């Protein structure tokens, strides 16, 4: 069997025998996880422990279902906790390795998609802020319309009671409050 080395430092390849032992791990496993290939050869369950606790049940189920299967499952995403404590997102795909109909193990491809996930999160946050800005702008516009109606009515009342100081003083306070509220919504 011939095995290619991953060109990208963001992909680590592996070949795992049906008994769970690693036959091959590309050197990029260390750049992604912080653990050298030898650590996985010595301790095949290391990969299971690196999977984020919230994602581990799905990972374990996938491994159990695919260990002796000839099926190629859909890829899925999960998080790992690297040796340095950082969390990284991985996109995992695997397929059986066959020779003359005999299952020799499974080929794994683990692509580091942390940067993509970070950008997706930032995009979602940006979209939320944009939606919030649109909402705030709409509310401010509607509020200004209400203030304009209030100001118009206050002016009408002021014209009718222009000589009565008992009316003009409260109307002036109302007008001042409307002006402050209008200034606030413009800001």
PDB file of C-alpha atoms in Angstrom:
ATOM      1  CA  UNK A   1       0.000   0.000   0.000  1.00  0.00           C
ATOM      2  CA  UNK A   2       1.161   3.483  -0.808  1.00  0.00           C
ATOM      3  CA  UNK A   3       0.344   6.327   1.535  1.00  0.00           C
ATOM      4  CA  UNK A   4       0.533   9.999   0.596  1.00  0.00           C
ATOM      5  CA  UNK A   5       1.739  12.642   2.978  1.00  0.00           C
ATOM      6  CA  UNK A   6      -0.646  15.487   3.579  1.00  0.00           C
ATOM      7  CA  UNK A   7       0.429  18.638   1.766  1.00  0.00           C
ATOM      8  CA  UNK A   8      -1.410  20.901   4.183  1.00  0.00           C
ATOM      9  CA  UNK A   9      -0.306  21.299   7.775  1.00  0.00           C
ATOM     10  CA  UNK A  10      -4.021  21.590   8.590  1.00  0.00           C
ATOM     11  CA  UNK A  11      -4.800  17.959   7.723  1.00  0.00           C
ATOM     12  CA  UNK A  12      -3.643  14.909   9.575  1.00  0.00           C
ATOM     13  CA  UNK A  13      -4.063  11.492   8.030  1.00  0.00           C
ATOM     14  CA  UNK A  14      -4.173   8.205   9.876  1.00  0.00           C
ATOM     15  CA  UNK A  15      -4.578   4.503   9.221  1.00  0.00           C
ATOM     16  CA  UNK A  16      -6.091   2.497  12.034  1.00  0.00           C
ATOM     17  CA  UNK A  17      -6.170  -1.306  12.057  1.00  0.00           C
ATOM     18  CA  UNK A  18      -9.408  -3.176  12.845  1.00  0.00           C
ATOM     19  CA  UNK A  19      -8.038  -3.830  16.360  1.00  0.00           C
ATOM     20  CA  UNK A  20      -7.760  -0.063  16.977  1.00  0.00           C
ATOM     21  CA  UNK A  21      -3.965   0.197  16.721  1.00  0.00           C
ATOM     22  CA  UNK A  22      -2.569   2.994  14.577  1.00  0.00           C
ATOM     23  CA  UNK A  23      -0.544   1.810  11.619  1.00  0.00           C
ATOM     24  CA  UNK A  24       0.227   5.280  10.320  1.00  0.00           C
ATOM     25  CA  UNK A  25      -0.180   8.897  11.440  1.00  0.00           C
ATOM     26  CA  UNK A  26       1.042  11.805   9.356  1.00  0.00           C
ATOM     27  CA  UNK A  27       3.526  14.170  11.031  1.00  0.00           C
ATOM     28  CA  UNK A  28       0.940  16.983  10.923  1.00  0.00           C
ATOM     29  CA  UNK A  29      -0.844  15.292  13.834  1.00  0.00           C
ATOM     30  CA  UNK A  30       1.709  16.937  16.117  1.00  0.00           C
ATOM     31  CA  UNK A  31       1.189  20.406  14.592  1.00  0.00           C
ATOM     32  CA  UNK A  32      -2.560  20.096  15.188  1.00  0.00           C
ATOM     33  CA  UNK A  33      -2.785  18.246  18.515  1.00  0.00           C
ATOM     34  CA  UNK A  34       0.602  18.907  20.096  1.00  0.00           C
ATOM     35  CA  UNK A  35       1.173  15.143  20.417  1.00  0.00           C
ATOM     36  CA  UNK A  36       3.717  13.337  18.200  1.00  0.00           C
ATOM     37  CA  UNK A  37       2.626  10.314  16.154  1.00  0.00           C
ATOM     38  CA  UNK A  38       4.511   8.029  18.559  1.00  0.00           C
ATOM     39  CA  UNK A  39       2.171   9.027  21.396  1.00  0.00           C
ATOM     40  CA  UNK A  40      -0.810   7.693  19.420  1.00  0.00           C
ATOM     41  CA  UNK A  41       1.074   4.494  18.525  1.00  0.00           C
ATOM     42  CA  UNK A  42       1.854   3.906  22.220  1.00  0.00           C
ATOM     43  CA  UNK A  43      -1.657   4.877  23.359  1.00  0.00           C
ATOM     44  CA  UNK A  44      -4.342   4.366  20.665  1.00  0.00           C
ATOM     45  CA  UNK A  45      -7.036   5.716  23.029  1.00  0.00           C
ATOM     46  CA  UNK A  46      -5.264   9.085  23.228  1.00  0.00           C
ATOM     47  CA  UNK A  47      -7.367  10.327  20.335  1.00  0.00           C
ATOM     48  CA  UNK A  48     -10.555   9.425  22.242  1.00  0.00           C
ATOM     49  CA  UNK A  49      -9.388  11.462  25.242  1.00  0.00           C
ATOM     50  CA  UNK A  50      -8.497  14.455  23.068  1.00  0.00           C
ATOM     51  CA  UNK A  51     -12.067  14.719  21.788  1.00  0.00           C
ATOM     52  CA  UNK A  52     -13.982  17.428  23.651  1.00  0.00           C
ATOM     53  CA  UNK A  53     -16.191  15.873  26.383  1.00  0.00           C
ATOM     54  CA  UNK A  54     -19.353  17.274  24.761  1.00  0.00           C
ATOM     55  CA  UNK A  55     -18.443  15.677  21.416  1.00  0.00           C
ATOM     56  CA  UNK A  56     -16.996  12.419  22.758  1.00  0.00           C
ATOM     57  CA  UNK A  57     -20.241  10.343  22.743  1.00  0.00           C
ATOM     58  CA  UNK A  58     -20.724  10.985  19.006  1.00  0.00           C
ATOM     59  CA  UNK A  59     -17.052  10.220  18.329  1.00  0.00           C
ATOM     60  CA  UNK A  60     -17.105   6.969  20.336  1.00  0.00           C
ATOM     61  CA  UNK A  61     -20.334   5.847  18.646  1.00  0.00           C
ATOM     62  CA  UNK A  62     -18.844   6.592  15.215  1.00  0.00           C
ATOM     63  CA  UNK A  63     -15.679   4.632  16.033  1.00  0.00           C
ATOM     64  CA  UNK A  64     -17.645   1.627  17.312  1.00  0.00           C
ATOM     65  CA  UNK A  65     -19.937   1.582  14.286  1.00  0.00           C
ATOM     66  CA  UNK A  66     -17.137   1.962  11.761  1.00  0.00           C
ATOM     67  CA  UNK A  67     -14.484  -0.280  13.322  1.00  0.00           C
ATOM     68  CA  UNK A  68     -15.476  -3.347  11.284  1.00  0.00           C
ATOM     69  CA  UNK A  69     -17.674  -1.663   8.697  1.00  0.00           C
ATOM     70  CA  UNK A  70     -17.053  -1.386   4.986  1.00  0.00           C
ATOM     71  CA  UNK A  71     -19.258   1.695   4.828  1.00  0.00           C
ATOM     72  CA  UNK A  72     -17.946   5.162   4.233  1.00  0.00           C
ATOM     73  CA  UNK A  73     -19.839   7.444   6.553  1.00  0.00           C
ATOM     74  CA  UNK A  74     -20.560  11.115   6.190  1.00  0.00           C
ATOM     75  CA  UNK A  75     -17.924  13.408   7.595  1.00  0.00           C
ATOM     76  CA  UNK A  76     -18.645  15.262  10.804  1.00  0.00           C
ATOM     77  CA  UNK A  77     -17.202  18.021  12.939  1.00  0.00           C
ATOM     78  CA  UNK A  78     -15.991  17.801  16.507  1.00  0.00           C
ATOM     79  CA  UNK A  79     -13.654  19.615  18.858  1.00  0.00           C
ATOM     80  CA  UNK A  80     -10.410  18.404  20.349  1.00  0.00           C
ATOM     81  CA  UNK A  81      -8.484  19.696  23.334  1.00  0.00           C
ATOM     82  CA  UNK A  82      -4.849  20.019  22.310  1.00  0.00           C
ATOM     83  CA  UNK A  83      -1.834  19.346  24.459  1.00  0.00           C
ATOM     84  CA  UNK A  84      -1.455  23.100  25.111  1.00  0.00           C
ATOM     85  CA  UNK A  85      -5.082  23.300  26.305  1.00  0.00           C
ATOM     86  CA  UNK A  86      -6.394  25.058  23.195  1.00  0.00           C
ATOM     87  CA  UNK A  87      -9.608  23.905  21.592  1.00  0.00           C
ATOM     88  CA  UNK A  88      -9.522  23.102  17.868  1.00  0.00           C
ATOM     89  CA  UNK A  89     -12.315  22.141  15.471  1.00  0.00           C
ATOM     90  CA  UNK A  90     -11.770  19.060  13.314  1.00  0.00           C
ATOM     91  CA  UNK A  91     -13.645  17.807  10.249  1.00  0.00           C
ATOM     92  CA  UNK A  92     -13.355  14.015  10.235  1.00  0.00           C
ATOM     93  CA  UNK A  93     -13.878  11.624   7.342  1.00  0.00           C
ATOM     94  CA  UNK A  94     -12.944   7.995   7.126  1.00  0.00           C
ATOM     95  CA  UNK A  95     -13.185   5.084   4.748  1.00  0.00           C
ATOM     96  CA  UNK A  96     -12.275   1.395   4.800  1.00  0.00           C
ATOM     97  CA  UNK A  97      -8.934   0.165   3.490  1.00  0.00           C
ATOM     98  CA  UNK A  98      -9.423  -3.079   1.586  1.00  0.00           C
ATOM     99  CA  UNK A  99      -7.108  -5.584  -0.069  1.00  0.00           C
ATOM    100  CA  UNK A 100      -8.710  -8.428  -1.971  1.00  0.00           C
ATOM    101  CA  UNK A 101     -11.926  -7.894  -0.028  1.00  0.00           C
ATOM    102  CA  UNK A 102     -10.170  -8.047   3.347  1.00  0.00           C
ATOM    103  CA  UNK A 103     -10.629  -5.098   5.720  1.00  0.00           C
ATOM    104  CA  UNK A 104      -7.184  -3.855   6.685  1.00  0.00           C
ATOM    105  CA  UNK A 105      -8.471  -0.955   8.731  1.00  0.00           C
ATOM    106  CA  UNK A 106      -9.754   2.546   8.170  1.00  0.00           C
ATOM    107  CA  UNK A 107      -8.212   5.634   6.683  1.00  0.00           C
ATOM    108  CA  UNK A 108      -8.927   8.793   8.639  1.00  0.00           C
ATOM    109  CA  UNK A 109      -8.591  12.343   7.469  1.00  0.00           C
ATOM    110  CA  UNK A 110      -8.795  15.035  10.116  1.00  0.00           C
ATOM    111  CA  UNK A 111      -8.874  18.582   8.787  1.00  0.00           C
ATOM    112  CA  UNK A 112      -8.310  21.470  11.181  1.00  0.00           C
ATOM    113  CA  UNK A 113     -11.262  23.801  10.519  1.00  0.00           C
ATOM    114  CA  UNK A 114     -10.752  26.044  13.550  1.00  0.00           C
ATOM    115  CA  UNK A 115     -10.156  29.169  11.461  1.00  0.00           C
ATOM    116  CA  UNK A 116     -13.312  28.529   9.429  1.00  0.00           C
ATOM    117  CA  UNK A 117     -15.382  27.985  12.586  1.00  0.00           C
ATOM    118  CA  UNK A 118     -13.965  31.187  14.088  1.00  0.00           C
ATOM    119  CA  UNK A 119     -14.906  33.136  10.948  1.00  0.00           C
ATOM    120  CA  UNK A 120     -18.399  31.596  10.978  1.00  0.00           C
ATOM    121  CA  UNK A 121     -18.839  32.676  14.596  1.00  0.00           C
ATOM    122  CA  UNK A 122     -17.617  36.189  13.797  1.00  0.00           C
ATOM    123  CA  UNK A 123     -19.970  36.368  10.799  1.00  0.00           C
ATOM    124  CA  UNK A 124     -22.947  35.276  12.913  1.00  0.00           C
ATOM    125  CA  UNK A 125     -22.025  37.862  15.553  1.00  0.00           C
ATOM    126  CA  UNK A 126     -21.717  40.541  12.871  1.00  0.00           C
ATOM    127  CA  UNK A 127     -25.101  39.585  11.438  1.00  0.00           C
ATOM    128  CA  UNK A 128     -26.661  39.776  14.899  1.00  0.00           C
ATOM    129  CA  UNK A 129     -25.183  43.227  15.446  1.00  0.00           C
ATOM    130  CA  UNK A 130     -26.394  44.361  12.028  1.00  0.00           C
ATOM    131  CA  UNK A 131     -29.907  43.110  12.783  1.00  0.00           C
ATOM    132  CA  UNK A 132     -29.802  44.838  16.163  1.00  0.00           C
ATOM    133  CA  UNK A 133     -28.707  48.068  14.467  1.00  0.00           C
ATOM    134  CA  UNK A 134     -31.567  47.845  11.980  1.00  0.00           C
ATOM    135  CA  UNK A 135     -34.017  47.189  14.788  1.00  0.00           C
ATOM    136  CA  UNK A 136     -32.693  50.094  16.835  1.00  0.00           C
ATOM    137  CA  UNK A 137     -32.852  52.362  13.773  1.00  0.00           C
ATOM    138  CA  UNK A 138     -36.459  51.348  13.117  1.00  0.00           C
ATOM    139  CA  UNK A 139     -37.447  51.891  16.744  1.00  0.00           C
ATOM    140  CA  UNK A 140     -35.721  55.295  16.768  1.00  0.00           C
ATOM    141  CA  UNK A 141     -37.539  56.309  13.575  1.00  0.00           C
ATOM    142  CA  UNK A 142     -40.929  55.248  14.987  1.00  0.00           C
ATOM    143  CA  UNK A 143     -40.170  56.962  18.290  1.00  0.00           C
ATOM    144  CA  UNK A 144     -39.241  60.194  16.492  1.00  0.00           C
ATOM    145  CA  UNK A 145     -42.568  60.040  14.637  1.00  0.00           C
ATOM    146  CA  UNK A 146     -44.398  59.776  17.989  1.00  0.00           C
ATOM    147  CA  UNK A 147     -42.362  62.669  19.368  1.00  0.00           C
ATOM    148  CA  UNK A 148     -43.295  64.787  16.348  1.00  0.00           C
ATOM    149  CA  UNK A 149     -46.998  64.143  17.012  1.00  0.00           C
ATOM    150  CA  UNK A 150     -46.544  65.038  20.694  1.00  0.00           C
ATOM    151  CA  UNK A 151     -44.653  68.206  19.798  1.00  0.00           C
ATOM    152  CA  UNK A 152     -47.363  69.212  17.332  1.00  0.00           C
ATOM    153  CA  UNK A 153     -50.094  68.805  19.939  1.00  0.00           C
ATOM    154  CA  UNK A 154     -48.033  70.672  22.552  1.00  0.00           C
ATOM    155  CA  UNK A 155     -47.616  73.565  20.094  1.00  0.00           C
ATOM    156  CA  UNK A 156     -51.369  73.637  19.430  1.00  0.00           C
ATOM    157  CA  UNK A 157     -52.119  73.685  23.154  1.00  0.00           C
ATOM    158  CA  UNK A 158     -49.512  76.417  23.608  1.00  0.00           C
ATOM    159  CA  UNK A 159     -51.227  78.600  21.023  1.00  0.00           C
ATOM    160  CA  UNK A 160     -54.608  78.172  22.740  1.00  0.00           C
ATOM    161  CA  UNK A 161     -53.332  78.830  26.243  1.00  0.00           C
ATOM    162  CA  UNK A 162     -50.539  81.267  25.381  1.00  0.00           C
ATOM    163  CA  UNK A 163     -51.675  83.770  27.998  1.00  0.00           C
ATOM    164  CA  UNK A 164     -52.249  81.313  30.861  1.00  0.00           C
ATOM    165  CA  UNK A 165     -48.933  80.789  32.765  1.00  0.00           C
ATOM    166  CA  UNK A 166     -50.434  77.643  34.398  1.00  0.00           C
ATOM    167  CA  UNK A 167     -50.475  76.028  30.959  1.00  0.00           C
ATOM    168  CA  UNK A 168     -47.437  77.570  29.265  1.00  0.00           C
ATOM    169  CA  UNK A 169     -44.933  76.449  31.888  1.00  0.00           C
ATOM    170  CA  UNK A 170     -45.911  72.704  31.831  1.00  0.00           C
ATOM    171  CA  UNK A 171     -46.130  72.860  28.009  1.00  0.00           C
ATOM    172  CA  UNK A 172     -42.607  74.300  27.872  1.00  0.00           C
ATOM    173  CA  UNK A 173     -41.373  71.409  30.080  1.00  0.00           C
ATOM    174  CA  UNK A 174     -43.127  68.928  27.752  1.00  0.00           C
ATOM    175  CA  UNK A 175     -41.548  70.599  24.690  1.00  0.00           C
ATOM    176  CA  UNK A 176     -38.099  70.539  26.309  1.00  0.00           C
ATOM    177  CA  UNK A 177     -38.490  66.835  27.192  1.00  0.00           C
ATOM    178  CA  UNK A 178     -39.560  66.056  23.614  1.00  0.00           C
ATOM    179  CA  UNK A 179     -36.505  67.921  22.254  1.00  0.00           C
ATOM    180  CA  UNK A 180     -34.178  65.966  24.584  1.00  0.00           C
ATOM    181  CA  UNK A 181     -35.806  62.660  23.598  1.00  0.00           C
ATOM    182  CA  UNK A 182     -35.475  63.565  19.907  1.00  0.00           C
ATOM    183  CA  UNK A 183     -31.803  64.422  20.386  1.00  0.00           C
ATOM    184  CA  UNK A 184     -31.270  61.128  22.219  1.00  0.00           C
ATOM    185  CA  UNK A 185     -32.771  59.073  19.369  1.00  0.00           C
ATOM    186  CA  UNK A 186     -30.614  60.895  16.811  1.00  0.00           C
ATOM    187  CA  UNK A 187     -27.528  59.873  18.753  1.00  0.00           C
TER     188      UNK A 187
END
